[in-house]
PDB file of C-alpha atoms and ligand atoms in Angstrom:
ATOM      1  CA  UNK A   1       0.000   0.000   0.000  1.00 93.00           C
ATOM      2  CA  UNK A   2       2.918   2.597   0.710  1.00 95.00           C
ATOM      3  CA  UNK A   3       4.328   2.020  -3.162  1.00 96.00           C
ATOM      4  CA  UNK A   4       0.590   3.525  -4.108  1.00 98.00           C
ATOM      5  CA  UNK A   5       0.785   6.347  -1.137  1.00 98.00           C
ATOM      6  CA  UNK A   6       4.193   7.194  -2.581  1.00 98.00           C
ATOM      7  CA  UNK A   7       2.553   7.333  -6.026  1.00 98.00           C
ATOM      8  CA  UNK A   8      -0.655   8.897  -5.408  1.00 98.00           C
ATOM      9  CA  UNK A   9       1.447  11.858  -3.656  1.00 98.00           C
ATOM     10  CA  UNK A  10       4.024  12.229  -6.616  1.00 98.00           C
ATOM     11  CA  UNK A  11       1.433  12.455  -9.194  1.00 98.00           C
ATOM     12  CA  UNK A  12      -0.378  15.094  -6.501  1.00 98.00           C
ATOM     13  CA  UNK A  13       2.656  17.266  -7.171  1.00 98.00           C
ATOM     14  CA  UNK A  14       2.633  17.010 -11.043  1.00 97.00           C
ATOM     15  CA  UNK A  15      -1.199  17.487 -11.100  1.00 97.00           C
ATOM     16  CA  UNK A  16      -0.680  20.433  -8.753  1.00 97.00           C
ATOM     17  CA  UNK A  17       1.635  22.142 -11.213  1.00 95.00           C
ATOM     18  CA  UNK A  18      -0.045  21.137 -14.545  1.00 95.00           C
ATOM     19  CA  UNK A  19      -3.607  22.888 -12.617  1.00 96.00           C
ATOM     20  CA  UNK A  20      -0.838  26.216 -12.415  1.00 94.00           C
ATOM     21  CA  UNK A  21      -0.127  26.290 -16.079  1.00 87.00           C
ATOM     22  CA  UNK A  22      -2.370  24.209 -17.791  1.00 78.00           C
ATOM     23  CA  UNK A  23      -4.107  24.826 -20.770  1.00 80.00           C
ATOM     24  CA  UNK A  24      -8.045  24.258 -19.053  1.00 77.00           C
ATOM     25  CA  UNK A  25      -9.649  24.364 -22.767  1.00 80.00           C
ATOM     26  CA  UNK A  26     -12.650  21.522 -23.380  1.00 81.00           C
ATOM     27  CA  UNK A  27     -10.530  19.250 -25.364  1.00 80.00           C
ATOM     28  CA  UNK A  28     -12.391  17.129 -28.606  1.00 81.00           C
ATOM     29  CA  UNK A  29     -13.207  14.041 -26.643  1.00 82.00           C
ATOM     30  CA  UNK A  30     -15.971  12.514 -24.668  1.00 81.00           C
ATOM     31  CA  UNK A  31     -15.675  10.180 -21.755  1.00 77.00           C
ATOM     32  CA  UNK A  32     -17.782   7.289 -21.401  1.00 72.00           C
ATOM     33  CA  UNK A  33     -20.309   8.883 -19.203  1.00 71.00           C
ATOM     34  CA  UNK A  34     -20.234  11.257 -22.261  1.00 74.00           C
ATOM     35  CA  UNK A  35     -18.917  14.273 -20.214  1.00 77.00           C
ATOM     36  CA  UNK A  36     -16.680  16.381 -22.717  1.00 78.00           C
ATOM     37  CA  UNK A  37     -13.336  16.052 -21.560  1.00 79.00           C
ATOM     38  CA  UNK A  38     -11.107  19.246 -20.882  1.00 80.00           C
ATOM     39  CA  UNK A  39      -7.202  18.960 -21.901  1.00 88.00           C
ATOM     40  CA  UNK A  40      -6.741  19.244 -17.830  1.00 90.00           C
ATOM     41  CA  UNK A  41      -8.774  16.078 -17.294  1.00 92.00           C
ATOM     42  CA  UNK A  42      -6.661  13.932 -19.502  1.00 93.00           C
ATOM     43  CA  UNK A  43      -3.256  15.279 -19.053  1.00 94.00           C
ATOM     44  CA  UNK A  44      -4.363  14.111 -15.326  1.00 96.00           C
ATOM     45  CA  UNK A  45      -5.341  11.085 -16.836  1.00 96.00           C
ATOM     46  CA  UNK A  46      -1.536  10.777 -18.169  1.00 96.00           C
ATOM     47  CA  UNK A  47       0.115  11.761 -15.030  1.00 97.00           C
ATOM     48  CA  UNK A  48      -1.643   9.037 -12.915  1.00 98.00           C
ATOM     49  CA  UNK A  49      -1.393   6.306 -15.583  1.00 98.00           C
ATOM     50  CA  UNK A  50       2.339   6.752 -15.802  1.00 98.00           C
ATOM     51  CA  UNK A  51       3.106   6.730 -12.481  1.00 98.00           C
ATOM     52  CA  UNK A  52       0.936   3.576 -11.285  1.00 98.00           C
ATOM     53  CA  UNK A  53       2.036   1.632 -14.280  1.00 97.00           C
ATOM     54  CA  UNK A  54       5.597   1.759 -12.688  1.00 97.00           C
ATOM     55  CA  UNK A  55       4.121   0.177  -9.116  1.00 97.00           C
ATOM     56  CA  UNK A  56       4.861  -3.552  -8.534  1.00 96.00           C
ATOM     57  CA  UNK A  57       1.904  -3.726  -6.473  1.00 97.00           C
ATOM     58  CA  UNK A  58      -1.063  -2.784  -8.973  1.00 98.00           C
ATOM     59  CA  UNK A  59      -2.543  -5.498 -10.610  1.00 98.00           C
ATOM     60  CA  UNK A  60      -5.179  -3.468 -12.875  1.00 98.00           C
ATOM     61  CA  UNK A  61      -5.683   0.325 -13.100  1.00 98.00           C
ATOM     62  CA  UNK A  62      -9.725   1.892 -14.365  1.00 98.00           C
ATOM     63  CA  UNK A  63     -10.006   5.446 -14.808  1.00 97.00           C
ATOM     64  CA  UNK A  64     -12.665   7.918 -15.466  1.00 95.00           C
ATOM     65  CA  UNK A  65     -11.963   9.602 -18.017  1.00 92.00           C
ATOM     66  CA  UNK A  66     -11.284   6.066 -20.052  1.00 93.00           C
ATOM     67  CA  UNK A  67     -13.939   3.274 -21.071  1.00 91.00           C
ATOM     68  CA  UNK A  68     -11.294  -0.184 -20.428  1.00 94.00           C
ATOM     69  CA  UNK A  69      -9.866  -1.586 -17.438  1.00 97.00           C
ATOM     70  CA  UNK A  70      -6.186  -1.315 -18.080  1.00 97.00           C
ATOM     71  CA  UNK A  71      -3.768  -4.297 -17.422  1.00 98.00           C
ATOM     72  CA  UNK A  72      -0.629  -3.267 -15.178  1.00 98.00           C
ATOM     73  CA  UNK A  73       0.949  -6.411 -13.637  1.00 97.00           C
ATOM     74  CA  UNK A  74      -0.259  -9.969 -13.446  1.00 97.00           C
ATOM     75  CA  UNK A  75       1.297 -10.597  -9.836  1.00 97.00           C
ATOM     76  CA  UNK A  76       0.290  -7.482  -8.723  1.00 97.00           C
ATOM     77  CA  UNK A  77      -2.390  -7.230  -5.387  1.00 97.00           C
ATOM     78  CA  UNK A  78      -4.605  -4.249  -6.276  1.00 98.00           C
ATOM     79  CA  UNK A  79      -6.796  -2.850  -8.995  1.00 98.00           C
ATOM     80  CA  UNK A  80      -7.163   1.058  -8.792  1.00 98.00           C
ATOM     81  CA  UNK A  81     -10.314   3.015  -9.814  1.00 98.00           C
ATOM     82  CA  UNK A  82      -9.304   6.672  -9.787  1.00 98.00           C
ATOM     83  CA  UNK A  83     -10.722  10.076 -11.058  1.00 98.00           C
ATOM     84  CA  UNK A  84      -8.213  12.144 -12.165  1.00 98.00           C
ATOM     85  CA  UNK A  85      -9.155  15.565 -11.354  1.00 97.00           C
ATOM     86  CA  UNK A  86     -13.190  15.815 -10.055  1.00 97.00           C
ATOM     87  CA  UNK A  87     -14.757  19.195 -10.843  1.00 96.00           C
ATOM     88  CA  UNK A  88     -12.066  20.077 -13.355  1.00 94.00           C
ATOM     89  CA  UNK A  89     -14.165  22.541 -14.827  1.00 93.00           C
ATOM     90  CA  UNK A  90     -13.803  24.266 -11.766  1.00 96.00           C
ATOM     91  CA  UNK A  91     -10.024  25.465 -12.227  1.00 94.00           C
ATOM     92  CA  UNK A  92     -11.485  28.111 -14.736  1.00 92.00           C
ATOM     93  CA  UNK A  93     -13.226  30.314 -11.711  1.00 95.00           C
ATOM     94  CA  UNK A  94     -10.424  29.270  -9.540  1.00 96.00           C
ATOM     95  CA  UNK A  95     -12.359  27.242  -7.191  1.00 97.00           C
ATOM     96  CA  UNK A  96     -11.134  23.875  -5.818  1.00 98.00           C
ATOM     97  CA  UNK A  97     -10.858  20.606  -7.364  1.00 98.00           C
ATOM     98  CA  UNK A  98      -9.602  16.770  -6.358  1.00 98.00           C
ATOM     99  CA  UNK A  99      -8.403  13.576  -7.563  1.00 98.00           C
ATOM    100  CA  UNK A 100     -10.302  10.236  -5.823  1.00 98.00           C
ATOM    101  CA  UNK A 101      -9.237   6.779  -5.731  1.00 98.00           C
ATOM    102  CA  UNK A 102     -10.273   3.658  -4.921  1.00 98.00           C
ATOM    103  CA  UNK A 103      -8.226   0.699  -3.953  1.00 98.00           C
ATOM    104  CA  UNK A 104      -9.778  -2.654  -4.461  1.00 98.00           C
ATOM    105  CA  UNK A 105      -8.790  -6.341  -3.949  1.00 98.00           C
ATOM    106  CA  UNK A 106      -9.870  -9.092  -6.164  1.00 97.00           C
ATOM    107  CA  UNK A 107     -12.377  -6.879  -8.370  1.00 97.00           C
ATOM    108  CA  UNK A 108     -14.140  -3.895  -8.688  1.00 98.00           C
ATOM    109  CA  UNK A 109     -16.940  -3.374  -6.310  1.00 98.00           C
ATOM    110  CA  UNK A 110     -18.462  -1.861  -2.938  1.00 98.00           C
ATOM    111  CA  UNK A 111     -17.461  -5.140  -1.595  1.00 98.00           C
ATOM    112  CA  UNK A 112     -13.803  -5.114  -2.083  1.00 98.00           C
ATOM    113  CA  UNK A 113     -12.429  -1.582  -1.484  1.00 98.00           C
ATOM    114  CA  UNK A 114     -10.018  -1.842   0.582  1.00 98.00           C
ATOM    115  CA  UNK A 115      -8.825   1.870   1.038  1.00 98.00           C
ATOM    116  CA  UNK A 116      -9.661   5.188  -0.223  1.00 98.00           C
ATOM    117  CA  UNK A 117      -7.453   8.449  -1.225  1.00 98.00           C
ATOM    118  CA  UNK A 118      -8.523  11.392  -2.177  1.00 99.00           C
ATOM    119  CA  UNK A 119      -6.211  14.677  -3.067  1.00 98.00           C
ATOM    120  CA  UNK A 120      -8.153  18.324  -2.645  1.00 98.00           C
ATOM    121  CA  UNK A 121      -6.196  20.824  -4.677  1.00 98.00           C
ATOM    122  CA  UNK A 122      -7.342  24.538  -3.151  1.00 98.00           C
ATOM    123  CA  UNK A 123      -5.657  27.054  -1.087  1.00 97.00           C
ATOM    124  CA  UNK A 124      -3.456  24.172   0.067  1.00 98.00           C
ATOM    125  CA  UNK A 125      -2.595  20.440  -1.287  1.00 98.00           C
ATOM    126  CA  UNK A 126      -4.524  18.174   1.027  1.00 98.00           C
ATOM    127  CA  UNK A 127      -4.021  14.387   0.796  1.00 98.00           C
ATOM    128  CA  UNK A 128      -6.661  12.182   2.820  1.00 98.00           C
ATOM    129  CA  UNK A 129      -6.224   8.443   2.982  1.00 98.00           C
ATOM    130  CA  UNK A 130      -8.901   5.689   4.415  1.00 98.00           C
ATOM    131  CA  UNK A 131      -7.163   2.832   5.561  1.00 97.00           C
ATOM    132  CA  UNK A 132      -7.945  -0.226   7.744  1.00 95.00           C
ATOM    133  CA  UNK A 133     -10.152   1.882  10.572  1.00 93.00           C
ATOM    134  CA  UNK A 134      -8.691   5.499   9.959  1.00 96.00           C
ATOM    135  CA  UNK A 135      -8.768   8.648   8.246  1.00 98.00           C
ATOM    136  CA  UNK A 136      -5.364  10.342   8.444  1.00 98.00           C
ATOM    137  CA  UNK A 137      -4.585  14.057   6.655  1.00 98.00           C
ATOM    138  CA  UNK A 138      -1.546  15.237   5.626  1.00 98.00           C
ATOM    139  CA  UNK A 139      -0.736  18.876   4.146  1.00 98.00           C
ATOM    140  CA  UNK A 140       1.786  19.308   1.350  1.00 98.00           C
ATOM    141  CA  UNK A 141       4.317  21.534   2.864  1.00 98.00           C
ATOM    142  CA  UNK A 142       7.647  22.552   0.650  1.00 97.00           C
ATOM    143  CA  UNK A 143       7.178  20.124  -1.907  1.00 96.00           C
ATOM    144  CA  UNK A 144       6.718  17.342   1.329  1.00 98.00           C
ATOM    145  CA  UNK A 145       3.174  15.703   2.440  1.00 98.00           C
ATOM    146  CA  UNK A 146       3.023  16.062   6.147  1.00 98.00           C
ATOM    147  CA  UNK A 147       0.798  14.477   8.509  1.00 98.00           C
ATOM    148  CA  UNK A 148      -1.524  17.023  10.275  1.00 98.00           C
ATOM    149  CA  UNK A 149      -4.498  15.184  12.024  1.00 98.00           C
ATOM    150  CA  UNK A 150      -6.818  12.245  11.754  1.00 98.00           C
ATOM    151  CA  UNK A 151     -10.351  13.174  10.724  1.00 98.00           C
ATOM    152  CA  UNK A 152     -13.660  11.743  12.566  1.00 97.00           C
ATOM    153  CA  UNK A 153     -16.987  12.920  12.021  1.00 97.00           C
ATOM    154  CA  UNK A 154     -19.459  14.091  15.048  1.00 97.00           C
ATOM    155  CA  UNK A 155     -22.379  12.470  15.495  1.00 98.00           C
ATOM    156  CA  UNK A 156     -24.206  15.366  14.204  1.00 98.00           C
ATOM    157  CA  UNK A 157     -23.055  18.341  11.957  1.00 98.00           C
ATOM    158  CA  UNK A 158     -23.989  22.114  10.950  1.00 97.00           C
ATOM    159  CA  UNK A 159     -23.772  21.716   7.055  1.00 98.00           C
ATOM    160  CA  UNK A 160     -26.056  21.027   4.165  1.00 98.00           C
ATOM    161  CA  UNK A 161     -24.821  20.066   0.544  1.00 98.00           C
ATOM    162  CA  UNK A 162     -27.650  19.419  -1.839  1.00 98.00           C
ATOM    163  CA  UNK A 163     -26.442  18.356  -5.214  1.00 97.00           C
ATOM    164  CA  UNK A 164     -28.328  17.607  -8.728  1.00 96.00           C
ATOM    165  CA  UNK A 165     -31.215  19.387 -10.548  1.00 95.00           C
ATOM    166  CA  UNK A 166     -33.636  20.682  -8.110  1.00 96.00           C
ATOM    167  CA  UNK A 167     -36.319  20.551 -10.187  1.00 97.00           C
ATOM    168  CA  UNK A 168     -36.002  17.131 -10.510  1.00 97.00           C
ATOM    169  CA  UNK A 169     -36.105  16.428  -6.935  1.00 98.00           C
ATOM    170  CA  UNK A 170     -38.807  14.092  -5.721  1.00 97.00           C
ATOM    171  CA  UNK A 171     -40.983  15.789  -3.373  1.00 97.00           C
ATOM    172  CA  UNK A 172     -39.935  14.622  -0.116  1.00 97.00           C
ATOM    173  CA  UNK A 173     -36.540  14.686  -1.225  1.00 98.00           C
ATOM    174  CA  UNK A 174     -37.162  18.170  -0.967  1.00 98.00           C
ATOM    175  CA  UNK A 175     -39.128  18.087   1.702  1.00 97.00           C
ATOM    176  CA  UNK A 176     -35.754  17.113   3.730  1.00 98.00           C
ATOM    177  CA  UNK A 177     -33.452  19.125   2.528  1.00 98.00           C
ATOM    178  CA  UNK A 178     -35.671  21.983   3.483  1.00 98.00           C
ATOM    179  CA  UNK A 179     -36.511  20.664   6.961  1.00 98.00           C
ATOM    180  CA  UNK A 180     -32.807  20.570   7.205  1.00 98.00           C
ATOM    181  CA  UNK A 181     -31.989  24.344   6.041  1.00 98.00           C
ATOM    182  CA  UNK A 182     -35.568  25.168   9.001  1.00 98.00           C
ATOM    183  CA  UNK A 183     -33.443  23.352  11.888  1.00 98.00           C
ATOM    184  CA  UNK A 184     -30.392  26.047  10.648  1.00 98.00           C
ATOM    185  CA  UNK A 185     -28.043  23.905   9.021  1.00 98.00           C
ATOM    186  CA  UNK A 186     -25.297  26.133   6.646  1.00 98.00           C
ATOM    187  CA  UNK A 187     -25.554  25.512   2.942  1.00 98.00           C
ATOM    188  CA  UNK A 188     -22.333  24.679   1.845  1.00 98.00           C
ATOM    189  CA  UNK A 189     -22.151  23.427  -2.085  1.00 98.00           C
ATOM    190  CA  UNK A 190     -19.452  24.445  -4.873  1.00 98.00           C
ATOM    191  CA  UNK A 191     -20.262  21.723  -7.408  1.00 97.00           C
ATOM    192  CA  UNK A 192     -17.206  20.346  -6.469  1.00 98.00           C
ATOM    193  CA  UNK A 193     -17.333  16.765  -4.861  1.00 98.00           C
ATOM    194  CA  UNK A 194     -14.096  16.744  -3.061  1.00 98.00           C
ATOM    195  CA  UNK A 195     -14.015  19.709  -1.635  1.00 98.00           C
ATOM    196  CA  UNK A 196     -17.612  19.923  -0.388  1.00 98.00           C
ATOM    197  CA  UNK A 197     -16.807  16.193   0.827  1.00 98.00           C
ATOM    198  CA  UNK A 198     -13.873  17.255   2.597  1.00 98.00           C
ATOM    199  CA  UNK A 199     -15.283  20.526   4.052  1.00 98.00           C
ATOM    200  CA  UNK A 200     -18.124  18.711   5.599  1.00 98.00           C
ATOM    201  CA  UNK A 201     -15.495  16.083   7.565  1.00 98.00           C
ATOM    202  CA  UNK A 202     -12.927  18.540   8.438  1.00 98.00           C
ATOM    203  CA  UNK A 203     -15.929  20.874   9.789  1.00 97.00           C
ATOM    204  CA  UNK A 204     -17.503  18.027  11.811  1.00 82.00           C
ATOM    205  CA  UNK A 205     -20.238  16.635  10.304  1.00 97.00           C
ATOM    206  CA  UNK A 206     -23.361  17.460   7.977  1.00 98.00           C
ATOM    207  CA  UNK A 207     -24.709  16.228   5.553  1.00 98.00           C
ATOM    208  CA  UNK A 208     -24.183  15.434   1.220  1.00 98.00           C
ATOM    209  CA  UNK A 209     -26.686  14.531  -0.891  1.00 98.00           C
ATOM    210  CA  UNK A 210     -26.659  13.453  -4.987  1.00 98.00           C
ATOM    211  CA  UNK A 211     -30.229  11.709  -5.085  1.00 98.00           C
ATOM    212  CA  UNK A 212     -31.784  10.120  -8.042  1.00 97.00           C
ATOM    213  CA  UNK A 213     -34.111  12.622 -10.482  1.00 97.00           C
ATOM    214  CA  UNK A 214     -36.549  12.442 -12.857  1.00 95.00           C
ATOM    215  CA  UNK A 215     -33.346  13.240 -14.727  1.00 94.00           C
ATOM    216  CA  UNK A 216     -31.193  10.991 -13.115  1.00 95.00           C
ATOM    217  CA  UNK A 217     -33.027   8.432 -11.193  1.00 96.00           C
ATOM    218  CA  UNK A 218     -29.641   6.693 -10.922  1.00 96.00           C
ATOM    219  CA  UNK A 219     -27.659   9.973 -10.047  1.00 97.00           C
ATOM    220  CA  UNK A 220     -24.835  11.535 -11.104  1.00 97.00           C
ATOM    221  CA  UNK A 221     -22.134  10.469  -9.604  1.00 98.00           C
ATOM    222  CA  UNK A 222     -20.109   6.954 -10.302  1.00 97.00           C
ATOM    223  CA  UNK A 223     -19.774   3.942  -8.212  1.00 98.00           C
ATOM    224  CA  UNK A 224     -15.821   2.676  -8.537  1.00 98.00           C
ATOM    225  CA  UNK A 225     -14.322   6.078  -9.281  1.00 98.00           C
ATOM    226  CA  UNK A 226     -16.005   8.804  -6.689  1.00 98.00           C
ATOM    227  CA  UNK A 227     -18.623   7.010  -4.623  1.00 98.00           C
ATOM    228  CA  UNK A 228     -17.405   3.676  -3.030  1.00 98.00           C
ATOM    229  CA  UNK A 229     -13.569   5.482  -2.557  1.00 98.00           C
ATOM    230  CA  UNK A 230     -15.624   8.843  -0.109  1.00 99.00           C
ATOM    231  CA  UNK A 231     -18.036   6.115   1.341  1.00 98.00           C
ATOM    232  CA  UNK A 232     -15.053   4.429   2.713  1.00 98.00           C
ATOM    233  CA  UNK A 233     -13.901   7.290   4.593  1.00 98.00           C
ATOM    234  CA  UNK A 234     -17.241   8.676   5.626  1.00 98.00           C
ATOM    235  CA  UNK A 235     -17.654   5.558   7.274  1.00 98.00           C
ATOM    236  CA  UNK A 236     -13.961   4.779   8.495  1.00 98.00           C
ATOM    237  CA  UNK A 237     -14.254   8.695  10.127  1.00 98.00           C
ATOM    238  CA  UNK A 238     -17.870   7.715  11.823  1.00 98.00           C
ATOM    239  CA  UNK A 239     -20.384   8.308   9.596  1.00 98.00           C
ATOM    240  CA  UNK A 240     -22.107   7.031   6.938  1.00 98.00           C
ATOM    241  CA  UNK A 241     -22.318   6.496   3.486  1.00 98.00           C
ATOM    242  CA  UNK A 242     -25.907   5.115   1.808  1.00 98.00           C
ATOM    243  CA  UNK A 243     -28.247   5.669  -1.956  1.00 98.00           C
ATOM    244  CA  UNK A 244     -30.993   6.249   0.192  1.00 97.00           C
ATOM    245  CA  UNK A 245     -31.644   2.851   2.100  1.00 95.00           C
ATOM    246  CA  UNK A 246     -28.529   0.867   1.950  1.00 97.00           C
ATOM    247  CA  UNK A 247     -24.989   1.333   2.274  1.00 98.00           C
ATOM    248  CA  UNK A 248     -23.317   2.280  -0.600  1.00 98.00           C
ATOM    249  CA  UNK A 249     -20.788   0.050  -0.397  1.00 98.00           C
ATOM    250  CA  UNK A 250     -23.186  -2.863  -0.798  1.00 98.00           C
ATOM    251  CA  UNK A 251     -24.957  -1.955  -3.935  1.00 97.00           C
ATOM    252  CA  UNK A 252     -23.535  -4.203  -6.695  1.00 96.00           C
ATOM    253  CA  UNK A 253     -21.781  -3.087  -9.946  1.00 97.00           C
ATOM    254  CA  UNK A 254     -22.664  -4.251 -13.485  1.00 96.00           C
ATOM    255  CA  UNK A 255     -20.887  -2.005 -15.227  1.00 96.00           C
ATOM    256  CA  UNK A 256     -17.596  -0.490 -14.377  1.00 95.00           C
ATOM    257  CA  UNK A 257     -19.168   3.373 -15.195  1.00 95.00           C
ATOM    258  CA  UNK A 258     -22.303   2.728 -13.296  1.00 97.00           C
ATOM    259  CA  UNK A 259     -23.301   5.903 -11.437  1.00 97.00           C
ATOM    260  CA  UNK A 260     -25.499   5.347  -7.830  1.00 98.00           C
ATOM    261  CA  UNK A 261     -27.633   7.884  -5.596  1.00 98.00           C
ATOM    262  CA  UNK A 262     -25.451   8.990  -2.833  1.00 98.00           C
ATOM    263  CA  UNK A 263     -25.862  10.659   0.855  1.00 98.00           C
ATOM    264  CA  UNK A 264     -22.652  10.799   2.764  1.00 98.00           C
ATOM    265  CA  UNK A 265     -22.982  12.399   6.126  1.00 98.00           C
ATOM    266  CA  UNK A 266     -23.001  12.261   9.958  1.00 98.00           C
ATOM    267  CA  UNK A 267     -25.212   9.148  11.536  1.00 98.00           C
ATOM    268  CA  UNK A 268     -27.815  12.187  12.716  1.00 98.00           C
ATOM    269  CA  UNK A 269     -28.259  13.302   8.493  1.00 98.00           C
ATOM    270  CA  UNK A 270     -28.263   9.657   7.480  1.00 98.00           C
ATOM    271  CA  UNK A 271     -30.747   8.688   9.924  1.00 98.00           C
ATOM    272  CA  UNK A 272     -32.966  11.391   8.659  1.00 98.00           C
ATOM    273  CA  UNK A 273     -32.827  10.258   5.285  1.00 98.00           C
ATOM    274  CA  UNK A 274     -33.432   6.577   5.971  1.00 98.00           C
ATOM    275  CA  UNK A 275     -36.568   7.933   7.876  1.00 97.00           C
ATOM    276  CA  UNK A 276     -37.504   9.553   4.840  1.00 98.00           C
ATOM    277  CA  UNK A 277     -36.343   7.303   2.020  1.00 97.00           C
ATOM    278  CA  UNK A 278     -37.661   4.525   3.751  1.00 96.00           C
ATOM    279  CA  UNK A 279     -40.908   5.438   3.331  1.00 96.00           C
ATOM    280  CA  UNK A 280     -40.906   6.006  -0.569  1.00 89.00           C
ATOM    281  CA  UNK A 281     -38.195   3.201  -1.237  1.00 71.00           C
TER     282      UNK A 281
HETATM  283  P1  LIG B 301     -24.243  19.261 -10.115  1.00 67.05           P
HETATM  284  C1  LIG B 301     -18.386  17.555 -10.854  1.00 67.05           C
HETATM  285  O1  LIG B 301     -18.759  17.650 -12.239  1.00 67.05           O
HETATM  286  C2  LIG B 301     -19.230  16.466 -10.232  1.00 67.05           C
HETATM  287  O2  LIG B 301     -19.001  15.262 -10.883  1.00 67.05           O
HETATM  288  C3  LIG B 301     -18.939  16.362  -8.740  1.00 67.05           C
HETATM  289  O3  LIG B 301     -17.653  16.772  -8.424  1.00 67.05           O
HETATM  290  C4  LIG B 301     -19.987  17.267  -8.111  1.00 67.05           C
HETATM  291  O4  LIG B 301     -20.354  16.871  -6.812  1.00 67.05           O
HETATM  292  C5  LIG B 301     -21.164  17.138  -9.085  1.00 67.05           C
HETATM  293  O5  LIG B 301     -20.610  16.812 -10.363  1.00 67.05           O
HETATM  294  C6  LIG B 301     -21.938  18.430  -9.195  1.00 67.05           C
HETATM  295  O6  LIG B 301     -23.057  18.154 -10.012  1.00 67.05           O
HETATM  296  O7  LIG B 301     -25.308  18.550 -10.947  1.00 67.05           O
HETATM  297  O8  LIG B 301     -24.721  19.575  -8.710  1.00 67.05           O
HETATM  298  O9  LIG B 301     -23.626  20.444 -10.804  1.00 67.05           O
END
């Protein structure tokens, strides 16, 4: 696990720079979730595919931004789901972005994810990694990743993230987010997954939500690459992670770009939702 640490935090560096100075036109390409691809997303791509192809320890590598599962070595102990840079459109009004990965064993799904890291490039490089039953953070500090603190969620938080279409909401999904806003919960929501993610655990607790719509009914945001990797480390830091009903983590996969509601939050939020959800599921 360190040689994909080490890895994770050299291509943090390079992607670091390359958000500096790079060129953060739409580029001609789709990925298969048919989002148009910006030059920054796959010169990210190419960062993170050199590096882990040179780690003894990765047996397969998936990303985002590309429709195959790529080979890396046969003897190798884990496969790697990983988006490059989430929210990359973002870098054009200079608000934060991240790179997620998963780390599985044996295959692809909720099942076998076996750690989580996820890099938040803002004000400051923050690296978070989910690991057996922690959360650690480091900082990167002259060109170094240093540990600060480990993260844990309170039992109950102070903000609200509300993602998707609203006007797609169900009713009593919106029912619940507004109850939440009445009992003064913050809104806190950039459009940017790993930052509002990682605002919500460093501030204590609250609640995120990316339900299904009439537009979405299976949401937005994708199983292997974004949700399973930030429902390990709600849940390793005390909270929860769930599409409504269930854990996340024990939906199953059919297709490596399959996309699942998501609520990741404090046990408080979640247990609001389930009372909710529950009744509609
Ligand atoms: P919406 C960014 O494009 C992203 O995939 C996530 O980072 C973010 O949480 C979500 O989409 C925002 O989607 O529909 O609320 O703009």
């Amino acid at each position: 696990m360190k040689q994909i640490i080490d890895a994770i935090e050299k291509s943090a560096i390079e992607i670091k720079e390359l958000i500096e100075t790079g060129d953060t036109s739409k580029s001609e390409n789709e990925n298969s979730t048919g989002d148009t691809q910006l030059k920054l997303d796959i010169a990210s791509d190419i960062i993170i595919e050199r590096i882990f192809k040179e780690i003894p320890e990765i047996k397969q590598i998936v990303s985002e931004e590309q429709e195959e599962i790529i080979d890396v070595n046969e003897n190798g102990k884990y496969l790697i789901a990983y988006d490059p840079l989430d929210g990359s459109s973002l870098v054009d009004v200079n608000l934060s972005v991240g790179s997620i990965f998963g780390i599985y064993e044996n295959d692809f799904s909720g099942a076998n994810i076996v750690a989580s890291v996820y890099v938040v490039y803002g004000p400051r490089v923050e690296l978070v990694i989910s690991y057996e039953n922690k959360v650690d953070m480091y900082r990167l500090q002259k060109g170094k990743f240093n540990f600060i603190h480990e993260i844990k969620l309170n039992e109950k938080g102070k903000l609200n993230a509300p993602g998707s279409t609203q006007n797609c909401w169900a009713p009593y999904h919106k029912e619940l987010i507004d109850d939440i806003f009445k009992d003064g919960y913050r809104l806190r929501y950039s459009g940017g997954m790993v930052p509002d993610l990682h605002q919500i655990l460093l501030k204590g607790g609250g609640l995120f939500s990316y339900p299904g719509t009439t537009d979405r009914p299976k949401g937005k945001l994708r199983q292997l690459f974004e949700v399973f990797p930030f429902a390990h480390v709600y849940e390793n830091a005390g909270g929860q992670a769930i599409d409504g009903t269930q854990r996340v983590l024990e939906i199953p996969t059919e297709h490596i770009h399959d996309t699942s509601p998501c609520f990741f939050g404090s046990n408080n939020e979640i247990n609001r939702v389930k009372e909710v959800y529950s009744k509609h599921a």
